[in-house]
Coordinates of C-alpha atoms and ligand atoms in Angstrom, one line a residue:
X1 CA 177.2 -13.7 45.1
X2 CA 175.4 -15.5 48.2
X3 CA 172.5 -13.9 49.1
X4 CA 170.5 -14.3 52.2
X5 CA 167.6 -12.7 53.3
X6 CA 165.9 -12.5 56.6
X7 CA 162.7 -11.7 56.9
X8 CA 159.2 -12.2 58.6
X9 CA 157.6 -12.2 55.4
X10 CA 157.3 -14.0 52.0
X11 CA 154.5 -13.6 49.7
X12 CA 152.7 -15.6 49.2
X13 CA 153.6 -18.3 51.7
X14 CA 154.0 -15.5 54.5
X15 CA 152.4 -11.9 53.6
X16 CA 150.9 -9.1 55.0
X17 CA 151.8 -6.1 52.6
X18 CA 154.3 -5.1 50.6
X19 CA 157.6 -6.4 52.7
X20 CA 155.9 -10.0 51.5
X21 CA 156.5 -8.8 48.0
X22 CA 159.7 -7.4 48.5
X23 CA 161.3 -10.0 49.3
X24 CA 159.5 -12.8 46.8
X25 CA 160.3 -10.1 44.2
X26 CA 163.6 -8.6 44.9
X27 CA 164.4 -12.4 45.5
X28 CA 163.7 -14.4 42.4
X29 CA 165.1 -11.1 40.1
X30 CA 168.8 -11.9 42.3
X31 CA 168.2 -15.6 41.3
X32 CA 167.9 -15.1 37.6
X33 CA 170.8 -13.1 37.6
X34 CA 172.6 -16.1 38.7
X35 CA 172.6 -15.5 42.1
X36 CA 172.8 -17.8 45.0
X37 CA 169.8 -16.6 46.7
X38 CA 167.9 -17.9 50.4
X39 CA 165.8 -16.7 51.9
X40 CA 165.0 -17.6 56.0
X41 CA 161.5 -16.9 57.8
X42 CA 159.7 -18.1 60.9
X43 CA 158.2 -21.1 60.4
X44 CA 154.5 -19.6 61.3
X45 CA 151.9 -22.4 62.0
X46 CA 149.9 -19.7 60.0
X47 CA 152.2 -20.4 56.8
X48 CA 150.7 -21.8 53.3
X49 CA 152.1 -24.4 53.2
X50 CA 150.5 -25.6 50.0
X51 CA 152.7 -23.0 48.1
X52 CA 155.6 -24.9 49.7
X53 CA 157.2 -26.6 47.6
X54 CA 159.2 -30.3 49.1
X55 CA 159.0 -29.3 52.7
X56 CA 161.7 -31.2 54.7
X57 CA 163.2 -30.9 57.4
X58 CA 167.1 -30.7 57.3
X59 CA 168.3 -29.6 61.1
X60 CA 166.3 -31.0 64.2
X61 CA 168.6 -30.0 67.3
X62 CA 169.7 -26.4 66.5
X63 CA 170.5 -25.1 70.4
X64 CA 169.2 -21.5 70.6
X65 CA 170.9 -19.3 73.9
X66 CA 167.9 -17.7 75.3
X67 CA 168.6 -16.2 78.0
X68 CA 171.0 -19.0 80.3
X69 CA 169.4 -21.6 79.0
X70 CA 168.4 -22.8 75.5
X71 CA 165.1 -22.9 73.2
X72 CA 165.8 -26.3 70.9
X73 CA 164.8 -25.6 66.8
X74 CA 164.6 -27.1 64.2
X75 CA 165.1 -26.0 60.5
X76 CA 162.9 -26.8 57.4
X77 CA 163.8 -25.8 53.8
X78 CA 161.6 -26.2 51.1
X79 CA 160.9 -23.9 47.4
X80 CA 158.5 -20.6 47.3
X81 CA 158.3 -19.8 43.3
X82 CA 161.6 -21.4 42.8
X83 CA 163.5 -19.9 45.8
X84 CA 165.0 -21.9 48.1
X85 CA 163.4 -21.0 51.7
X86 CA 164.6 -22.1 55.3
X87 CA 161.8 -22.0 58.0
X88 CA 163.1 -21.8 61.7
X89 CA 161.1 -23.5 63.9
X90 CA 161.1 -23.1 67.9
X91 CA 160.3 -25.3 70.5
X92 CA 159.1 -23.0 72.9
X93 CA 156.9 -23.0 75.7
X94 CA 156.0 -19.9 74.4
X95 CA 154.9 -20.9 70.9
X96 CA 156.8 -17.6 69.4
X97 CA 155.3 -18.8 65.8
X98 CA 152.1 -20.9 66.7
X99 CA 149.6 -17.8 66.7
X100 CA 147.9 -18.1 64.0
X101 CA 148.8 -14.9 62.8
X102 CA 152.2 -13.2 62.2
X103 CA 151.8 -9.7 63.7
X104 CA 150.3 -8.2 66.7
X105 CA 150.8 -10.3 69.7
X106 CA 152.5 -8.4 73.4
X107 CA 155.4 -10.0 73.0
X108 CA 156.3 -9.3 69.5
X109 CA 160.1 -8.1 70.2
X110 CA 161.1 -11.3 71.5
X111 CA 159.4 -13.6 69.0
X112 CA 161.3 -11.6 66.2
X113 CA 164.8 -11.1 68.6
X114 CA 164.4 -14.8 68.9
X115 CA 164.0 -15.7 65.3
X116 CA 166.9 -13.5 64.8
X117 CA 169.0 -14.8 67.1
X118 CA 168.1 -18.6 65.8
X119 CA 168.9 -17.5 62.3
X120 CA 172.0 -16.3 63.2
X121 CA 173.0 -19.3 65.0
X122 CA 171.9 -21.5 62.2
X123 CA 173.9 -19.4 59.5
X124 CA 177.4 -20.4 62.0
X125 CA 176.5 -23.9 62.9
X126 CA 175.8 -24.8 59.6
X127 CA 178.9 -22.9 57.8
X128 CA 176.8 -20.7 55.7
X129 CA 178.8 -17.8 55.2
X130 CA 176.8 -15.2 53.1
X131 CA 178.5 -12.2 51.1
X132 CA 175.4 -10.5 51.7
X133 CA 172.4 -10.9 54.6
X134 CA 169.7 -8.7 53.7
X135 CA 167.6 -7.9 56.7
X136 CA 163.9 -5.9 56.8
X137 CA 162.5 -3.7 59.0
X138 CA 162.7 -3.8 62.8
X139 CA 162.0 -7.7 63.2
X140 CA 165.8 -8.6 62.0
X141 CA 167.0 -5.3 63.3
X142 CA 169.1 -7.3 66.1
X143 CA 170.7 -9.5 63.3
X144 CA 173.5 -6.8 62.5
X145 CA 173.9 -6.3 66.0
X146 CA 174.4 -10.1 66.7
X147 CA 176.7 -9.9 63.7
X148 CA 179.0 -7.5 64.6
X149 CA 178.8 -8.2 68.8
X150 CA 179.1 -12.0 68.1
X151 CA 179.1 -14.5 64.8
X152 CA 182.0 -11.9 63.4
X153 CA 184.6 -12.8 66.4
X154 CA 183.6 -16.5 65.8
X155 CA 184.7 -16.5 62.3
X156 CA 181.2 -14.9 60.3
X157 CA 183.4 -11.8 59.1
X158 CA 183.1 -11.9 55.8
X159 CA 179.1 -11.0 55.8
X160 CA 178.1 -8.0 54.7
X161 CA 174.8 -6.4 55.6
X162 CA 172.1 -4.8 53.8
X163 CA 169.1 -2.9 56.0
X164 CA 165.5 -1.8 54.5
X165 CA 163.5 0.2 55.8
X166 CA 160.2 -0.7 55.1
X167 CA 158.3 1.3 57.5
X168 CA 159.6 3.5 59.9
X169 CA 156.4 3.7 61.7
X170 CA 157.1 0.5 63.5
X171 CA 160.5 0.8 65.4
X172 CA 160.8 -2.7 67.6
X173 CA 160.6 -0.7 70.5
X174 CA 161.5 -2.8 73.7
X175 CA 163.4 -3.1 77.4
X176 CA 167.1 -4.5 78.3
X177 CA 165.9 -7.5 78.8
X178 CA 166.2 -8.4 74.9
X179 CA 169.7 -7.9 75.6
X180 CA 170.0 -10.4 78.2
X181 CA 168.0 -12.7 76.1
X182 CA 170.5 -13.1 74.0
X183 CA 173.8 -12.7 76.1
X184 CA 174.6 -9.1 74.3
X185 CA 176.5 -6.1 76.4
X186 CA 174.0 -3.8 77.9
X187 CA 176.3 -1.0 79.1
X188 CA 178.1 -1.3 75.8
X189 CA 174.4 -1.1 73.6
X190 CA 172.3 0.7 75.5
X191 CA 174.4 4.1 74.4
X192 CA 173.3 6.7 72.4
X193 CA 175.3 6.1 69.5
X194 CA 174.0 2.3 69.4
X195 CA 170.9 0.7 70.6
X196 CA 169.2 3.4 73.3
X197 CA 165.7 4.8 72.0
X198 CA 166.2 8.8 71.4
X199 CA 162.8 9.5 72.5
X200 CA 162.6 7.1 75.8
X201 CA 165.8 6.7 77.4
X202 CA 164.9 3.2 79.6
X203 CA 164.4 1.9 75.8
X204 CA 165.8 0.0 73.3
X205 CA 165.4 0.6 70.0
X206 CA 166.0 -2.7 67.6
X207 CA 165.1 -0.9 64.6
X208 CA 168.1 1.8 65.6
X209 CA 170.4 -1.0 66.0
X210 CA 169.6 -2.3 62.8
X211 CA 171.1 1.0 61.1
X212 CA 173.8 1.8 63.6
X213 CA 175.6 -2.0 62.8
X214 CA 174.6 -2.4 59.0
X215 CA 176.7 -1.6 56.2
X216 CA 174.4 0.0 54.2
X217 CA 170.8 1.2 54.7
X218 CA 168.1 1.8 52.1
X219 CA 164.1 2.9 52.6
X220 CA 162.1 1.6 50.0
X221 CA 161.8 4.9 48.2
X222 CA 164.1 8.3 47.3
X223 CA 161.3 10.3 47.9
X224 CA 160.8 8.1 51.5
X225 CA 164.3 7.9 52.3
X226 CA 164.2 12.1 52.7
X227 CA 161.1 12.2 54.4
X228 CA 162.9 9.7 57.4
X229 CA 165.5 12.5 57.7
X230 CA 163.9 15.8 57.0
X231 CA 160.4 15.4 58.6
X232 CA 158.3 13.4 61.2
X233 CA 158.0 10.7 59.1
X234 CA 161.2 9.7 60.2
X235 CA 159.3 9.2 63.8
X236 CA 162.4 10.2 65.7
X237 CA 165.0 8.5 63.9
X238 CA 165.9 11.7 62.0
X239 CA 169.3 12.7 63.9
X240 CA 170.3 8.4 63.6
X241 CA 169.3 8.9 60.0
X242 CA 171.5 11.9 59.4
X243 CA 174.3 10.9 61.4
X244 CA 174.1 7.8 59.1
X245 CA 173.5 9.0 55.3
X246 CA 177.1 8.3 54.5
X247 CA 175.4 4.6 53.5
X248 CA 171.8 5.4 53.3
X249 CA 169.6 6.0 50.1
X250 CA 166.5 4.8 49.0
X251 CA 165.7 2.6 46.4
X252 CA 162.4 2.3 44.8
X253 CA 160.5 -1.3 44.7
X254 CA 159.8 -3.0 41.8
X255 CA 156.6 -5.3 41.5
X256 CA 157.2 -9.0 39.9
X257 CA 155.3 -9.3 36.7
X258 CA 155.2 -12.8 36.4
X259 CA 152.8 -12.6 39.4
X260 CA 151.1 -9.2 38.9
X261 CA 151.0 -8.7 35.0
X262 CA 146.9 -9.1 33.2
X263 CA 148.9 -10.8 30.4
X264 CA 149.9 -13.2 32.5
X265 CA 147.5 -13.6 35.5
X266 CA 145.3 -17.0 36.2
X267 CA 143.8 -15.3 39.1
X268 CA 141.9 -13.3 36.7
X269 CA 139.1 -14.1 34.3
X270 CA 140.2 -12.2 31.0
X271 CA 143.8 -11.5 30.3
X272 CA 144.4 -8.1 28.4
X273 CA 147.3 -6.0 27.5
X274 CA 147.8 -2.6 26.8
X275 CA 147.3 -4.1 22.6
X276 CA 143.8 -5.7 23.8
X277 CA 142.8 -3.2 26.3
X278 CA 138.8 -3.4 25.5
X279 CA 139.0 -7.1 26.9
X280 CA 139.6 -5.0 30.7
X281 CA 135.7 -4.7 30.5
X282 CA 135.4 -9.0 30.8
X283 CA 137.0 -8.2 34.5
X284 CA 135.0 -5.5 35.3
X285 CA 131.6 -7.4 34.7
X286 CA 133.4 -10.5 36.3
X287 CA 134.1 -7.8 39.6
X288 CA 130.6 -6.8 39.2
X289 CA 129.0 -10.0 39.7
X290 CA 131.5 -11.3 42.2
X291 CA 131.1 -8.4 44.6
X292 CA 127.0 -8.0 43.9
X293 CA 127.0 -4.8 42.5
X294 CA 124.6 -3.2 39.6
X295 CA 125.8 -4.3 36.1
X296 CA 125.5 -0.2 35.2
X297 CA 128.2 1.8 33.1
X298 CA 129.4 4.0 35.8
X299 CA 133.1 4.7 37.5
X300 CA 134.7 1.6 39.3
X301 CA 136.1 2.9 42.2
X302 CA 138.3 0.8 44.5
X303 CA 140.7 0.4 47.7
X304 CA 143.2 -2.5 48.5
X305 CA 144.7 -1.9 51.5
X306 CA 145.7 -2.6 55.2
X307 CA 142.8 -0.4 56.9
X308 CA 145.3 1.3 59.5
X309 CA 145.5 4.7 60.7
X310 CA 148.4 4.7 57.8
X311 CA 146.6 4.6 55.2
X312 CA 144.5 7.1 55.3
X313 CA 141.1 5.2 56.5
X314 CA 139.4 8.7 57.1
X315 CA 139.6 9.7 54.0
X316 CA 139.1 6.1 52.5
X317 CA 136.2 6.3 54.4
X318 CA 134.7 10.0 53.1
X319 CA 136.1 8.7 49.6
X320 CA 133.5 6.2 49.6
X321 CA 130.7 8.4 50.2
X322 CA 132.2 10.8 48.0
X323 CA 132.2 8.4 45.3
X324 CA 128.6 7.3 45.7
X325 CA 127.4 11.0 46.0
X326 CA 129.2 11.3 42.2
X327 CA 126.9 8.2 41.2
X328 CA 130.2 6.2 40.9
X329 CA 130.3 2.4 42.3
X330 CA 132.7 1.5 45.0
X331 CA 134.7 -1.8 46.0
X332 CA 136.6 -2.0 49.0
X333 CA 138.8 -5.1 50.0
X334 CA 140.9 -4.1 53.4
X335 CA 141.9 -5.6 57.1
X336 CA 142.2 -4.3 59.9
X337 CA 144.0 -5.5 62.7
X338 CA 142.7 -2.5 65.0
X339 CA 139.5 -3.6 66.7
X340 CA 137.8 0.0 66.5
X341 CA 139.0 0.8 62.5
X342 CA 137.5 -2.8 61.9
X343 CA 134.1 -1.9 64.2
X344 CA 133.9 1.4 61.8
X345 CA 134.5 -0.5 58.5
X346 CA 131.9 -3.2 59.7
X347 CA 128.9 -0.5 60.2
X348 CA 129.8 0.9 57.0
X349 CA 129.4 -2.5 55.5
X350 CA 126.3 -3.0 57.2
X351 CA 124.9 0.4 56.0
X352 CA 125.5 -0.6 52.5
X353 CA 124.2 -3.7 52.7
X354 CA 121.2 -3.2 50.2
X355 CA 123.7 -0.7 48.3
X356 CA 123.6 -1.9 44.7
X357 CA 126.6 0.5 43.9
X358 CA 128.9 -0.4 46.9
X359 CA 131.1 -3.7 48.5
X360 CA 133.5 -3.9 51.4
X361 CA 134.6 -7.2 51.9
X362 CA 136.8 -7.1 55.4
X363 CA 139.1 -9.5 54.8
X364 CA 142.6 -10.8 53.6
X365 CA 141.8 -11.9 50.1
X366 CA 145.0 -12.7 47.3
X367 CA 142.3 -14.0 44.8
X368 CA 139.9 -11.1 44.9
X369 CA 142.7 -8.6 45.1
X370 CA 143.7 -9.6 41.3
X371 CA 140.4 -9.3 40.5
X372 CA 139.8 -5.7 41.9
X373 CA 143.1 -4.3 40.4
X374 CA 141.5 -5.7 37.1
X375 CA 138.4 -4.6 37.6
X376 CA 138.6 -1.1 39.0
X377 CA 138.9 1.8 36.8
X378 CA 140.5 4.0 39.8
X379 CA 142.5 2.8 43.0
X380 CA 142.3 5.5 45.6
X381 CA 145.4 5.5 47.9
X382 CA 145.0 8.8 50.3
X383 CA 148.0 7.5 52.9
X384 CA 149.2 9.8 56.1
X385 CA 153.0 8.2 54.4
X386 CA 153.2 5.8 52.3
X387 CA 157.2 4.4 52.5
X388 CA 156.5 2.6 48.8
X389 CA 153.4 1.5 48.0
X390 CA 152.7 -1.3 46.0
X391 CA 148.7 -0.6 45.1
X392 CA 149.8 2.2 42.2
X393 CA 151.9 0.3 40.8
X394 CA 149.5 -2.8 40.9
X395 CA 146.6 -0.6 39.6
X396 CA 148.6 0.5 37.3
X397 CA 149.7 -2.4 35.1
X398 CA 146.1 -3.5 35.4
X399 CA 145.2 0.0 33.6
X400 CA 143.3 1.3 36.8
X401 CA 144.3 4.6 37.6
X402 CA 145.6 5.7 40.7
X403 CA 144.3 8.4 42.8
X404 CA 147.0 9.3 45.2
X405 CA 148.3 11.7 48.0
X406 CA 151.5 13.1 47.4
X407 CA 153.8 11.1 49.9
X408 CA 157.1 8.7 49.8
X409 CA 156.9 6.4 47.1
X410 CA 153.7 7.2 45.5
X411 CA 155.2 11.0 44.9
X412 CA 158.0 8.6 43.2
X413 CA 155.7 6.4 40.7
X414 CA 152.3 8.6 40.3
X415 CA 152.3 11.8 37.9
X416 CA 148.9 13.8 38.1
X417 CA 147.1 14.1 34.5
X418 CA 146.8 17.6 34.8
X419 CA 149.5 19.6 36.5
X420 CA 152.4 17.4 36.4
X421 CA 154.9 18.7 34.3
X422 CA 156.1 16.2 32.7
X423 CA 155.3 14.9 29.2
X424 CA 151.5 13.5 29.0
X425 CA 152.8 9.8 28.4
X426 CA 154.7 10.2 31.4
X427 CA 151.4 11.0 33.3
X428 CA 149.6 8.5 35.1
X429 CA 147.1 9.2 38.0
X430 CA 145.8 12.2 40.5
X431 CA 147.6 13.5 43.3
X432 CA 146.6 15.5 46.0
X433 CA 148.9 17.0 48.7
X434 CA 146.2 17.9 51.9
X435 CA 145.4 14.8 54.0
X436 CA 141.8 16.3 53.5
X437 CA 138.7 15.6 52.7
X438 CA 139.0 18.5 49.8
X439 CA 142.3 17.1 48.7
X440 CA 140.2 13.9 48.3
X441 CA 137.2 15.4 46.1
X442 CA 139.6 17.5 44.2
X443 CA 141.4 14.4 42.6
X444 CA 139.2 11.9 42.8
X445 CA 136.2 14.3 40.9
X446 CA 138.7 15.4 38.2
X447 CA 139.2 11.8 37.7
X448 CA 135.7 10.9 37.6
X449 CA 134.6 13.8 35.1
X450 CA 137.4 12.8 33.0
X451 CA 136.4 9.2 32.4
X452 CA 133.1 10.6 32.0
X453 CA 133.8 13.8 29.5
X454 CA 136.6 12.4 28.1
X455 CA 136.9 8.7 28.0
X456 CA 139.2 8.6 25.1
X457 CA 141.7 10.9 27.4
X458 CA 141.0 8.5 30.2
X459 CA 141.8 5.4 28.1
X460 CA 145.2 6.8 27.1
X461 CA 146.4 7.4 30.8
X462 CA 145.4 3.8 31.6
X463 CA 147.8 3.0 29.0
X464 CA 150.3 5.4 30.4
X465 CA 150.7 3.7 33.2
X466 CA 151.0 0.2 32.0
X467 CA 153.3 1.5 29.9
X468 CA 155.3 2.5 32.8
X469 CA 158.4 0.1 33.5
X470 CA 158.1 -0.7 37.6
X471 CA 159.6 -4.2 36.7
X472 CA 162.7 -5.6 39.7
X473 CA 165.3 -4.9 37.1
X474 CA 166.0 -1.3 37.9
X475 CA 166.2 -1.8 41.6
X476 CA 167.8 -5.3 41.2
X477 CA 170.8 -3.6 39.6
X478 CA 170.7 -0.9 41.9
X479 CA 170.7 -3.4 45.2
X480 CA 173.8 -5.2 43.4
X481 CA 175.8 -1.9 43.3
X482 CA 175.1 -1.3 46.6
X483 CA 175.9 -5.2 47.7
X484 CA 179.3 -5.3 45.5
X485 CA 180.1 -1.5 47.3
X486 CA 179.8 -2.8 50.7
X487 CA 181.9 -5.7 49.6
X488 CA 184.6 -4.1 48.4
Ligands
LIG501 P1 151.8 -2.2 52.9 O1 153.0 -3.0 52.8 O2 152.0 -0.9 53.7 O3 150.6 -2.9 53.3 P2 152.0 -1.9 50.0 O4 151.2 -1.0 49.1 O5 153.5 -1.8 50.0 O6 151.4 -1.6 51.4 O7 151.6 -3.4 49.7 C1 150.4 -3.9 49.8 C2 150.3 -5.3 49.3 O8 149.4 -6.1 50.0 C3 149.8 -5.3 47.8 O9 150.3 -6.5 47.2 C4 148.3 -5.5 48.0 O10 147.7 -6.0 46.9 C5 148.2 -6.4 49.2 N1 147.0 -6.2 50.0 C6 146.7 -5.2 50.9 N2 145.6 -5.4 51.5 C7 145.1 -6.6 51.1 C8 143.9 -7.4 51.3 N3 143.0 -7.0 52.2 N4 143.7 -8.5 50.6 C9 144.7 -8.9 49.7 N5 145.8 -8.3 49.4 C10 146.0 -7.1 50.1

């Protein structure tokens, strides 16, 4: 099969969380199948490009319609890990991809409409005729849309799409006028049934459009893709959602081992497996010195993570003190892209300056990441949702034990040590279901007291989990059934 997949992200050239793994992952698993598999992204001036592989470019005068004129691009393909990569790049006055950054700028909905609308023009200038374009999240919401409105009438019907919800938490909400950027039928979309926000009826809603025009839809996990119908969490998609679930499901992410596996990791100091487990303590030490902290036999406790209001930062915040009240040491590695959360993690730093027990580092950092996951001896993960999560299953395979609430995907991959009820090889981690500061002392002391009390307990639900297969080739399979089903 031809795959294509359209995203704003690809670890590790472009990443910001997990949708930068997803599609590296999900990616090179297609490709060993035998797969023909692309993969298209902005080309970001913030890109690393020295994980770019033969950069060249093979398109310089691709004619974009932006509104009645057009925005000249040109295309670059080179190799991520082996997968073939096409970067769109746009000669705009506006500079859509020239902000140093990915995310977060006002005008977010047209840099993404724009890169979808370039993609899709590329795919029908150039003849490339995918059975499959996999689109993510609200960025290439539009790109179904196009699909269907346009490139199908022009001869593109073959193409099949695939939606993922990543996070329904960011919608692409925006006016009409991304309609009349790119020459698409505003009394025809701006319905109910299509493109109209259900909440704000002067919007549109790209992330809508996305599910309305795709073939099938999946959220990143079962557990996830009921929440987005049943509850809040769907952030008023619920009624598109239900009117929809003929094609929609969730599928669970995998994590790619060859990048995120201590047998195989350069990134860290000592490589272990679950048959040389004692050697986890060479990291741990190695963590120790790199972050500054006391070389004393006590709890590792750690976060990775985005600091947004999604993950929990309260309660990451009262775990840390917590922690430190339970004479356990703490390592946190998180960014923040909201000016106040990063203002409250920087006095908190500052506070703990002198701390022998305690490190934040406030930063984007691949290199230390590896090292905290094989480091740690507990990941806390207390998210308000959490559509996946990578973290736990990161932690896990690194034999660091994951303290999570009970939400989307982590209710999917984490079973508590004490009162799941499943057999105790099946059990993993903590879970707590109160977005509380008790929920958070509750599982994170009966995790400390075990590793204290019990350490040979401890050691055998670090195993547990790396035990645990979270590999691409279970949801690999499951995205080709869905990709030959909407085939067919
Ligand atoms: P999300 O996509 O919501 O951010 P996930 O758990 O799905 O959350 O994926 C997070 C990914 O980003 C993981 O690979 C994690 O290691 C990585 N990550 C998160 N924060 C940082 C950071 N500050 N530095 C390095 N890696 C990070």
């Amino acid at each position: 099969m031809h795959i294509i997949m359209a995203s704003t992200e690809c670890a590790p050239v472009a990443k910001v969380g997990g949708l930068g793994d997803f599609v590296h992952g999900l990616s090179r698993e297609l490709a060993h199948r035998e797969h023909q598999v692309e993969v298209i992204l902005p080309k970001y001036d913030s890109l690393r490009f020295d994980r770019i592989e033969g950069m060249h470019e093979i398109l310089s005068d691709l004619q974009v319609p932006f509104y009645d004129r057009y925005i000249r691009c040109s295309v670059l393909y080179g190799e991520v890990d082996s997968i073939g990569c096409f970067f769109i790049d746009a000669d705009s006055e506006q500079g859509f991809f020239n902000r140093g950054k990915i995310y977060g700028e006002a005008d977010d909905a047209d840099r993404f409409a724009f890169f979808s609308r370039a993609l899709m023009e590329f795919l029908y200038k150039t003849g490339r005729h995918p059975d499959i374009l996999h689109c993510n999240d609200w960025h290439t919401g539009l790109v179904p849309v196009l699909l269907y409105e346009i490139y199908a009438g022009l001869g593109m019907d073959r193409t099949r799409i695939c939606y993922s919800l990543h996070n329904v938490g960011h919608q692409g909400w925006t006016g009409t006028h991304i309609l009349h950027m790119n020459r698409l039928n505003e009394g025809r979309l701006m319905a109910p049934e299509r493109m109209r926000d259900p909440g704000n009826p002067q919007a549109i809603n790209l992330m809508k459009g996305g599910i309305v025009f795709s073939n099938f839809v999946t959220a990143v996990s079962p557990r996830y893709a009921w929440e987005v119908q049943h509850t809040e969490q769907g952030m008023g998609l619920q009624s598109v959602l239900q009117t929809h679930n003929h094609k929609f499901g969730g599928v669970l992410n995998g994590i790619d081992y060859n990048t995120w596996s201590p047998e195989v990791d350069p990134l860290i100091p000592t490589q272990f497996s679950t048959d040389s487990l004692d050697r986890k303590a060479r990291n741990q030490s190695a963590l120790r010195e790199r972050a500054g902290l006391a070389d004393e036999h006590k709890p590792l406790v750690a976060v990775v993570s985005r600091l947004d209001h999604q993950k929990g930062v309260e309660l990451m915040r009262h775990g840390i003190y917590y922690a430190l009240a339970q004479d356990c040491q703490f390592v946190l590695l998180g960014s923040a892209l909201d000016p106040a959360v990063n203002a409250d993690f920087e006095r908190i730093k500052q506070e703990m300056e002198t701390n022998p027990d305690c490190h934040l580092e406030l930063s984007y950092n691949e290199e230390l990441a590896h090292l905290i996951y094989a480091g740690a001896d507990l990941m806390l993960i207390p998210s308000v949702y959490e559509p996946c999560g990578l973290t736990q299953m990161i932690a896990m395979k690194y034999g660091c034990v994951p303290v999570v609430r009970r939400v989307g995907g982590l209710a999917d991959t984490v079973f508590d040590a004490n009162y799941s009820e499943r057999p105790f090889e099946e059990r993993n981690g903590y879970v707590f279901d109160e977005g509380t500061y008790a929920g958070v002392e509750s599982s994170l002391g009966r995790a400390i007291r075990l590793w204290r009390l019990f350490p040979e307990y401890f050691r055998q639900l670090r195993l547990n989990g790396m035990r645990m297969d979270n590999s691409w080739n279970r949801p690999a399979r499951h995205y080709l059934d869905i990709y030959e089903h909407i085939r067919t």
